[in-house]
GROMACS .gro file of C-alpha atoms in nm:
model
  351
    1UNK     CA    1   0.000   0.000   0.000
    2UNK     CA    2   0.129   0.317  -0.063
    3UNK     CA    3   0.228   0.605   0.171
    4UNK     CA    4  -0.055   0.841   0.018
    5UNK     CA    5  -0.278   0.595   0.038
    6UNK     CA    6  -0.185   0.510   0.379
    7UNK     CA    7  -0.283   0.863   0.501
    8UNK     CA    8  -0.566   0.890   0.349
    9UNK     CA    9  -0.686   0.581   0.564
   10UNK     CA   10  -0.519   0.704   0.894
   11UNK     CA   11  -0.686   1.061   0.840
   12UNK     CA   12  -1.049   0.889   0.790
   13UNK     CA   13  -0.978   0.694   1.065
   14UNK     CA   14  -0.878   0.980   1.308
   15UNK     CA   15  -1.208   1.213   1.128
   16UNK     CA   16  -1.436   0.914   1.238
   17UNK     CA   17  -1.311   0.887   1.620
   18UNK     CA   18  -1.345   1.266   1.590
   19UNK     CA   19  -1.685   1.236   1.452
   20UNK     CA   20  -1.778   0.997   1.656
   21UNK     CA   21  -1.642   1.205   1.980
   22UNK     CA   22  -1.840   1.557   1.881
   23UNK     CA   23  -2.122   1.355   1.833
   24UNK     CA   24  -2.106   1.216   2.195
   25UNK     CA   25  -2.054   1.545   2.300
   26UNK     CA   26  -2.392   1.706   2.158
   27UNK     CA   27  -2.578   1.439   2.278
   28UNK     CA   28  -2.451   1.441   2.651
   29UNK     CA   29  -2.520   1.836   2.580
   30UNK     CA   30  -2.885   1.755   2.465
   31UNK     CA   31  -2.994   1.508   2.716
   32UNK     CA   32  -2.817   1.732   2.996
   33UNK     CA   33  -3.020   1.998   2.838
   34UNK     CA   34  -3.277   1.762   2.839
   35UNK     CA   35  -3.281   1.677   3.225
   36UNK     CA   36  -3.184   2.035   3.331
   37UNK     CA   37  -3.526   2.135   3.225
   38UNK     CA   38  -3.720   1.819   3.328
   39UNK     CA   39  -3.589   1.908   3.719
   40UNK     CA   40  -3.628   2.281   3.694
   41UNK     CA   41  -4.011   2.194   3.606
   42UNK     CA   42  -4.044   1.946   3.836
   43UNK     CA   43  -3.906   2.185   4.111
   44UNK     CA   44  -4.114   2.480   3.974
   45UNK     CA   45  -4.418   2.235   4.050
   46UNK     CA   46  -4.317   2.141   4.375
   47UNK     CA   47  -4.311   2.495   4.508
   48UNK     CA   48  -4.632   2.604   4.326
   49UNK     CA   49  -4.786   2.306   4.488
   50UNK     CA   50  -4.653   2.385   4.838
   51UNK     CA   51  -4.747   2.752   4.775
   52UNK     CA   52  -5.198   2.621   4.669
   53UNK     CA   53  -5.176   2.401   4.948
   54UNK     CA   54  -5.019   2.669   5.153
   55UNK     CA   55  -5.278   2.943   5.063
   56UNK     CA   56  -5.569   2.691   5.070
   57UNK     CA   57  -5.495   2.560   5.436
   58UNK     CA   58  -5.453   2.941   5.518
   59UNK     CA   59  -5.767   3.056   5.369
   60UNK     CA   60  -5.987   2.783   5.526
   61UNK     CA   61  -5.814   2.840   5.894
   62UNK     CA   62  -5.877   3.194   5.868
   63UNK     CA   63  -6.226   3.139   5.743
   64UNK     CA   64  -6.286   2.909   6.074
   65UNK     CA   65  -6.112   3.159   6.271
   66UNK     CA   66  -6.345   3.453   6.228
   67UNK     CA   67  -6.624   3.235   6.176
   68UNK     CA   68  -6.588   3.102   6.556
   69UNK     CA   69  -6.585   3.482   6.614
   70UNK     CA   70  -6.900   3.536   6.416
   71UNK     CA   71  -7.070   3.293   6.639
   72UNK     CA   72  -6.930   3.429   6.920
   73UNK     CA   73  -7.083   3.755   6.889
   74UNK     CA   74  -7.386   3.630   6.779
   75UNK     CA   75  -7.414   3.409   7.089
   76UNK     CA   76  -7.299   3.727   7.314
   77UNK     CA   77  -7.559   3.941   7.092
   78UNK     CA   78  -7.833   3.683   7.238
   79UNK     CA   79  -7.735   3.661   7.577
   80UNK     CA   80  -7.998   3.722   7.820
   81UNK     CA   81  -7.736   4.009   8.001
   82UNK     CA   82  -7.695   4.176   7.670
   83UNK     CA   83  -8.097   4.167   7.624
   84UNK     CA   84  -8.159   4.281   7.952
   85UNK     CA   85  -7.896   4.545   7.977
   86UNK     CA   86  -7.705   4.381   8.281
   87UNK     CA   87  -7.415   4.553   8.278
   88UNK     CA   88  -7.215   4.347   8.534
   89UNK     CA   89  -7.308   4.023   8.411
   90UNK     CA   90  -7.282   4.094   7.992
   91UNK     CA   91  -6.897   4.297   8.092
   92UNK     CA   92  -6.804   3.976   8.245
   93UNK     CA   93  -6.927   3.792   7.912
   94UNK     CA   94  -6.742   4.009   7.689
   95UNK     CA   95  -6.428   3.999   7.883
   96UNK     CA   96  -6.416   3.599   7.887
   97UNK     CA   97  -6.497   3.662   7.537
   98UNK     CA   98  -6.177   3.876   7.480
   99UNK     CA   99  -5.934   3.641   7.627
  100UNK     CA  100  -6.080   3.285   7.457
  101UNK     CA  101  -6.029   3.467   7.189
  102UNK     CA  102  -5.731   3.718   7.273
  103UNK     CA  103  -5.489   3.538   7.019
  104UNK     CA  104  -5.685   3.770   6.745
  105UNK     CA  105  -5.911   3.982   6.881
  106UNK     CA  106  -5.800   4.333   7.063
  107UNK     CA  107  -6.119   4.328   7.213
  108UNK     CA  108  -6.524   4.306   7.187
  109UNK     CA  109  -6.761   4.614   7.235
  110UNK     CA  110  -7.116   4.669   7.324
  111UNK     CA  111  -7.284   4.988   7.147
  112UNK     CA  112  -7.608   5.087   7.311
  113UNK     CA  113  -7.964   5.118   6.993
  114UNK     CA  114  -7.812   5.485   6.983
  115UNK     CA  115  -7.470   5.361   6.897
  116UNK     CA  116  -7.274   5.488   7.212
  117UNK     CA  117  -7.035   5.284   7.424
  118UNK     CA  118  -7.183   5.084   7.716
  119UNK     CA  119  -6.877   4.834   7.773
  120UNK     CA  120  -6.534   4.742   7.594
  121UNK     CA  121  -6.310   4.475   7.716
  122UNK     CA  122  -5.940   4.468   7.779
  123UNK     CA  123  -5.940   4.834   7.890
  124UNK     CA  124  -5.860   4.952   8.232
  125UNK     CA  125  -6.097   5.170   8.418
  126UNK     CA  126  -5.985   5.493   8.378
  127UNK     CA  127  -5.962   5.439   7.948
  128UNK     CA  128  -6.321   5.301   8.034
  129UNK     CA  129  -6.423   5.627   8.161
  130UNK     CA  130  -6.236   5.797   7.910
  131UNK     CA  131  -6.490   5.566   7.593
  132UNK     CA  132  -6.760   5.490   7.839
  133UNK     CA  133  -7.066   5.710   7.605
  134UNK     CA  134  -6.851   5.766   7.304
  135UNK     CA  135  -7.079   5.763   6.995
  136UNK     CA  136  -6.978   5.564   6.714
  137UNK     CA  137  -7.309   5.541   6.580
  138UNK     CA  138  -7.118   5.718   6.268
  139UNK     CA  139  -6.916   5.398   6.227
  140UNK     CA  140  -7.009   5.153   5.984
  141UNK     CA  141  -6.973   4.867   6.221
  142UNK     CA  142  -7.323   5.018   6.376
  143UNK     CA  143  -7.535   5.188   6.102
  144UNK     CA  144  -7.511   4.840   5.899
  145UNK     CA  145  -7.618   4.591   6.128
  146UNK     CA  146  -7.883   4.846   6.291
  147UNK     CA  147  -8.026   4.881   5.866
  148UNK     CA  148  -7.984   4.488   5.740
  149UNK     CA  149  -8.036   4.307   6.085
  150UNK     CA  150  -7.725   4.109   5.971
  151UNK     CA  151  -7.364   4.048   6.039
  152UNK     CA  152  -7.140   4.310   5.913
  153UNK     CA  153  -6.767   4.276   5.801
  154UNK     CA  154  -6.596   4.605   5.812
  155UNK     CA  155  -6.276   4.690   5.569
  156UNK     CA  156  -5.997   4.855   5.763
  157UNK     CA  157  -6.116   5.114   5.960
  158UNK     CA  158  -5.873   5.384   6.133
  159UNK     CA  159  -5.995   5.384   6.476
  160UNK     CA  160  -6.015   5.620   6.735
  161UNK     CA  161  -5.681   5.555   6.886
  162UNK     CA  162  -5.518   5.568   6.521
  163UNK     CA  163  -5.480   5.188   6.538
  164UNK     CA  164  -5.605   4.988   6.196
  165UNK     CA  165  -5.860   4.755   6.251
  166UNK     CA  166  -6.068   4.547   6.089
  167UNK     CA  167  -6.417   4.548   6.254
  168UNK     CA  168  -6.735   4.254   6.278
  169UNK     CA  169  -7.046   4.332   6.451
  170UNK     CA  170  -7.351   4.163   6.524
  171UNK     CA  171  -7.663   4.357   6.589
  172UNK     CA  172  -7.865   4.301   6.921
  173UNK     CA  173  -8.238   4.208   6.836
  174UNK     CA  174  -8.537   4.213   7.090
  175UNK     CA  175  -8.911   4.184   7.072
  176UNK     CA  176  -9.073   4.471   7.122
  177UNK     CA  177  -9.371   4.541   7.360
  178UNK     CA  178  -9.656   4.517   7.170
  179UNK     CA  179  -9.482   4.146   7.040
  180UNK     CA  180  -9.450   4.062   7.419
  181UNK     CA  181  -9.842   4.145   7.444
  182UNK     CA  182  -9.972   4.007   7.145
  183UNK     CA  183  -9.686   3.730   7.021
  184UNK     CA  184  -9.917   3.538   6.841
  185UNK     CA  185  -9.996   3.894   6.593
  186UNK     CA  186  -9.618   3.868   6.506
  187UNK     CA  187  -9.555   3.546   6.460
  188UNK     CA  188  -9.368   3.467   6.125
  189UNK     CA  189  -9.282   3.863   6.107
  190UNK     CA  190  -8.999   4.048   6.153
  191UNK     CA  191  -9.237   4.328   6.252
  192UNK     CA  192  -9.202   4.268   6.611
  193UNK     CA  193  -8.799   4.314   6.595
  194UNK     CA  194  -8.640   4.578   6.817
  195UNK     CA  195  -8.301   4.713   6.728
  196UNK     CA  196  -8.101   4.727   7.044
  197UNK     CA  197  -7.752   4.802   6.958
  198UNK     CA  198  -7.459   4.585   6.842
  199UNK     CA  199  -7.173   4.362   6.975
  200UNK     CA  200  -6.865   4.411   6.797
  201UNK     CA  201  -6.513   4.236   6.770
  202UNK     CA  202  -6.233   4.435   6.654
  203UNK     CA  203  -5.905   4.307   6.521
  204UNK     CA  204  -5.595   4.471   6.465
  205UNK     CA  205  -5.521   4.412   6.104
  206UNK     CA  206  -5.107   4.407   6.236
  207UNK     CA  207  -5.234   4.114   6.499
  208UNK     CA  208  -5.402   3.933   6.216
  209UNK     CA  209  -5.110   3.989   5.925
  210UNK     CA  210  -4.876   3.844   6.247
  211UNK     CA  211  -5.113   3.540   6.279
  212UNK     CA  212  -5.105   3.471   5.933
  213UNK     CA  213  -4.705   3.476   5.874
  214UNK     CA  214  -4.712   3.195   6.188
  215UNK     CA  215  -4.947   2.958   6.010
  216UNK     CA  216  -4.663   2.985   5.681
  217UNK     CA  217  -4.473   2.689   5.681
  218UNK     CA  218  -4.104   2.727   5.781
  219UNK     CA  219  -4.011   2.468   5.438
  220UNK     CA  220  -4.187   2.748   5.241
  221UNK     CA  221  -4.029   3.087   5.139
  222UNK     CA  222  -4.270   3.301   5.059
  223UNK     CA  223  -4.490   3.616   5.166
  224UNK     CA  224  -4.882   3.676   5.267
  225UNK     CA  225  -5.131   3.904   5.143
  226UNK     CA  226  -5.496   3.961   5.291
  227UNK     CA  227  -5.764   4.187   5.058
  228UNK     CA  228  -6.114   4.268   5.140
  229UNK     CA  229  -6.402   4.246   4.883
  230UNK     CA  230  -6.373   4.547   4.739
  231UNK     CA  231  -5.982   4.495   4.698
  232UNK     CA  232  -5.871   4.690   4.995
  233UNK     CA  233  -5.552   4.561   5.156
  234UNK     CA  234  -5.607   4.478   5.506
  235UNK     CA  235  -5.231   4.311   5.544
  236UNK     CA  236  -4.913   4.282   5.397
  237UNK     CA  237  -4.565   4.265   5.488
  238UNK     CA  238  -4.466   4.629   5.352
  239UNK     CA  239  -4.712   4.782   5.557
  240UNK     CA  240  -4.683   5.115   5.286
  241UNK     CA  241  -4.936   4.960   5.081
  242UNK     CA  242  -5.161   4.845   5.361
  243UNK     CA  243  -5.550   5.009   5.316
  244UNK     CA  244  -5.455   5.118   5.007
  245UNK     CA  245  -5.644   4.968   4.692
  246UNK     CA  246  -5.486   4.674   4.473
  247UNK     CA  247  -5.626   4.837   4.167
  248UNK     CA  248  -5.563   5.186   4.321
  249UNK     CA  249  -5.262   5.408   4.187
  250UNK     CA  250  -4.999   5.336   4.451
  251UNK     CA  251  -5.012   4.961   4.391
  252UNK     CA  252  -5.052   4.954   4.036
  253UNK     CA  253  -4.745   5.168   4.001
  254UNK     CA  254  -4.565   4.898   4.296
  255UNK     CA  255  -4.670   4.628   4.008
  256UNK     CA  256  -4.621   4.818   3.715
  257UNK     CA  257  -4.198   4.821   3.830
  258UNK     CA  258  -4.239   4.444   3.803
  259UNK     CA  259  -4.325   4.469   3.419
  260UNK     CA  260  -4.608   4.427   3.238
  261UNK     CA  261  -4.631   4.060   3.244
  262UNK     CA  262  -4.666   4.075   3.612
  263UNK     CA  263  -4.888   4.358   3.664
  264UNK     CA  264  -5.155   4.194   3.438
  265UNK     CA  265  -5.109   3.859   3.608
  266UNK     CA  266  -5.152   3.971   3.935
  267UNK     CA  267  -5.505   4.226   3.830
  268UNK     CA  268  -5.599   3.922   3.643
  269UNK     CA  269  -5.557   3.683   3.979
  270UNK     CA  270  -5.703   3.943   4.228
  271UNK     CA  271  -6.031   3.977   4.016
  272UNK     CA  272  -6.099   3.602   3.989
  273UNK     CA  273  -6.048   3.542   4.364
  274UNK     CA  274  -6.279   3.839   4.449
  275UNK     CA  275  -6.490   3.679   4.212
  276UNK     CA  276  -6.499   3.354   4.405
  277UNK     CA  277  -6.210   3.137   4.180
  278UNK     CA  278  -5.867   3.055   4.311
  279UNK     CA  279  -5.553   3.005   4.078
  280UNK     CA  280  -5.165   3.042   4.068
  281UNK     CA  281  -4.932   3.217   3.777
  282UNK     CA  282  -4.600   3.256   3.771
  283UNK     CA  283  -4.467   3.610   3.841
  284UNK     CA  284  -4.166   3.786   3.839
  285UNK     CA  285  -4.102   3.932   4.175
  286UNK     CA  286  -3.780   3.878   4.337
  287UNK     CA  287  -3.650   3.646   4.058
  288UNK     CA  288  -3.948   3.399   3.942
  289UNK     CA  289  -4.191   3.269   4.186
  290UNK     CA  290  -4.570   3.189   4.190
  291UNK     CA  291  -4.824   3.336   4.296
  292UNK     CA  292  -5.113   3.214   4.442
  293UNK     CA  293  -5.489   3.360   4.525
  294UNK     CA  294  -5.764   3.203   4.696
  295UNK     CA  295  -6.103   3.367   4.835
  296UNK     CA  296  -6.233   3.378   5.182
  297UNK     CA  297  -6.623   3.324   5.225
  298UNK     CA  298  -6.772   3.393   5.504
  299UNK     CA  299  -7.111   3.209   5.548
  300UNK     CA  300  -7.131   3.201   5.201
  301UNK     CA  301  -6.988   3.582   5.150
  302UNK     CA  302  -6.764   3.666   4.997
  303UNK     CA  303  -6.501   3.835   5.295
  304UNK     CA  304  -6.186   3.891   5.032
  305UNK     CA  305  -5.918   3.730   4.899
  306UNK     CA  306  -5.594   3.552   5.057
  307UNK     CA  307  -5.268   3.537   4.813
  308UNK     CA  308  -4.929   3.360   4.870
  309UNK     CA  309  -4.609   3.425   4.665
  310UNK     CA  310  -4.315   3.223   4.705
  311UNK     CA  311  -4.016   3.261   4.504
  312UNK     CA  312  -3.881   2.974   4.339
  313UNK     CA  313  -3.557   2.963   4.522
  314UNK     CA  314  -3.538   2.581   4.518
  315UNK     CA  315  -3.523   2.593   4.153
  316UNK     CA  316  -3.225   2.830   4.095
  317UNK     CA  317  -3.014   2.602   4.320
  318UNK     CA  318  -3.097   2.323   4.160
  319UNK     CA  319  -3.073   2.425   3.825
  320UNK     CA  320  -2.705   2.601   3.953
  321UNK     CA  321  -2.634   2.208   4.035
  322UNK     CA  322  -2.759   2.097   3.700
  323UNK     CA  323  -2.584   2.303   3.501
  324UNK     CA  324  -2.229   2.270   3.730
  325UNK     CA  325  -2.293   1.893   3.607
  326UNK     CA  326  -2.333   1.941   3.250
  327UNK     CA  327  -2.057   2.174   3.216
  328UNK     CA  328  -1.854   1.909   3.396
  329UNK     CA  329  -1.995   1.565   3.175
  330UNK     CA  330  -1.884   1.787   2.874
  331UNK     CA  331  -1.559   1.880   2.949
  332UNK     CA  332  -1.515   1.478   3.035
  333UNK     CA  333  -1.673   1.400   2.689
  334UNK     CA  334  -1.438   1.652   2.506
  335UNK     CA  335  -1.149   1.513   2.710
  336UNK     CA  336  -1.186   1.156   2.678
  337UNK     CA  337  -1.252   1.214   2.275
  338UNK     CA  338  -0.953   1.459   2.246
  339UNK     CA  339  -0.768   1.139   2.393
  340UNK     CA  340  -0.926   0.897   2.216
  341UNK     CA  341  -0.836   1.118   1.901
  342UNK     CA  342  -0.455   1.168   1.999
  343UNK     CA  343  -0.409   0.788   2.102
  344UNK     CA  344  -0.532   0.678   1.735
  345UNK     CA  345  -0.307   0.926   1.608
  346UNK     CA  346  -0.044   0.791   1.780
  347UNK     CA  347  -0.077   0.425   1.668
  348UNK     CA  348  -0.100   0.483   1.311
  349UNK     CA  349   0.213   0.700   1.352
  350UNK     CA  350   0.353   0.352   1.534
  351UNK     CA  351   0.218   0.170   1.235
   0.00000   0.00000   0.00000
């Protein structure tokens, strides 16, 4: 065989091992590729899982939680002292009232059918003195419940002390005289119903944002947000934006620094939950994380809307790992064919 000839074959035979080694290089590249993306996804939907069953578990326990407090005041609304106008016994109530439920509520109040202050619990008695009359009969948490007859769930409301709080009252209904006399003229009416004031709960809406954070897991980064129903935030963590509107100014400019994408996502998520639906999208606020929205009913009202976003730290690590390791299987791939290469080279020389 001759010399040229000889080449020839020992060049084809080192462009094949070299074919043969770029080629096992782009496919370890693919397939790490490949599997890079198949564990960022399957990260992304373990922390947008943790997130709905986050905010779900949330919603429902603060659902139960002022629910129990609904009853509560109802109960106290019915009480025999509160009908009577006791004041000894029904301050006792409210009191017991206050610290069963003191984990939430700053304290309960009893407004007299003209809306003025007959008792408030956890006050000493010279701040008693100081409310003891006050009229509130201004405040929402009265005129509503004296109007419908029903419960009423304020939005935040700046109280007297400058403290926020978000108020529920129950209004205090008694039969009148003439259904005392003559109960058989009003039975099956609502005629014979005397408005006699209200029992209100009031809860700071820093207490409740505090109670919330404690209920987040500790294997979940993320942040809580509490709306009313007409989009009013009652808590979040950058207390700037608290009792300011979601759709308002302020916080469309906050979302409008995230970009577009996010801004319309978030709207888009707020107005389905106050709407009743819950959901999650992916956001971009501090890096990419979801973002999740569920609504709170309260017998069968809607109260607002609860929303969790937690960043999808997991995911950058583990795609950091991922790509450490594909960096690394390539630089093997390119090593072991560069050898492979040079060792053939060297043999045919030999040969």
């Amino acid at each position: 065989m001759s010399v040229d000839k000889r080449s020839r074959r020992n060049l084809g035979i080192i462009a094949i091992i070299t074919a043969i080694a770029i080629s096992l290089s782009l496919i370890s590249y693919q397939y790490s590729q490949y599997s890079a993306a198949q564990i960022e996804e399957i990260s992304i939907r373990d922390t947008r899982s943790n997130a709905e069953i986050q905010a779900y578990n949330l919603g429902n326990a603060l659902a139960s939680k002022l629910d129990d407090i609904t009853s509560l005041i109802r109960t106290i609304g019915a009480s025999r002292a509160i009908q009577e106008g006791d004041l000894s016994v029904a301050a006792s109530i409210l009191n017991e009232a206050q610290l069963a439920t003191s984990d939430l509520v700053d304290f309960y109040m009893w407004l007299d059918k003209d809306g003025r202050i007959v008792w408030i619990s956890n006050l000493n008695q010279t701040a008693y003195e100081q409310y003891r009359g006050l009229d509130l009969s201004y405040r929402l948490y009265f005129s509503e419940p004296k109007a419908t007859h029903n419960v009423y769930y304020s939005s935040i409301v700046d109280s007297n002390d400058r403290i926020n709080r978000l108020y529920m009252s129950y209004p205090i209904i008694g039969k009148n005289v003439s259904a005392q006399l003559d109960p058989v003229a009003f039975v099956g009416s609502s005629l014979g119903d005397e408005f006699r004031g209200t029992v209100v709960a009031g809860i700071r809406t820093d207490v409740l944002g505090r109670h919330l954070e404690s209920q987040i897991s500790p294997n979940l980064e993320g942040q809580v947000g509490l709306i009313d129903r007409t989009g009013i935030i009652l808590y979040l963590k950058d207390s700037e934006y608290v009792s300011k509107n979601v759709f308002g100014v302020k916080f469309q400019s906050f979302l409008q620094s995230l970009g577009s994408e996010t801004i319309r996502t978030m709207s888009s998520g707020f107005k389905l939950g106050l709407q009743g639906y819950s959901g999650s999208e992916d956001i971009s606020i501090n890096g990419k994380s979801s973002f999740v929205y569920t609504p709170i009913l309260l017998e069968g009202n809607q109260f607002g809307v609860l929303y969790v976003i937690a960043p999808y730290t997991q995911v950058a690590e583990v795609t950091a790992l991922v790509e450490n390791q594909k960096n690394l299987s390539i630089l093997l791939i390119i090593a072991i064919g560069a050898s492979a290469v040079t060792s053939a080279f060297v043999i045919l020389q030999w040969n």
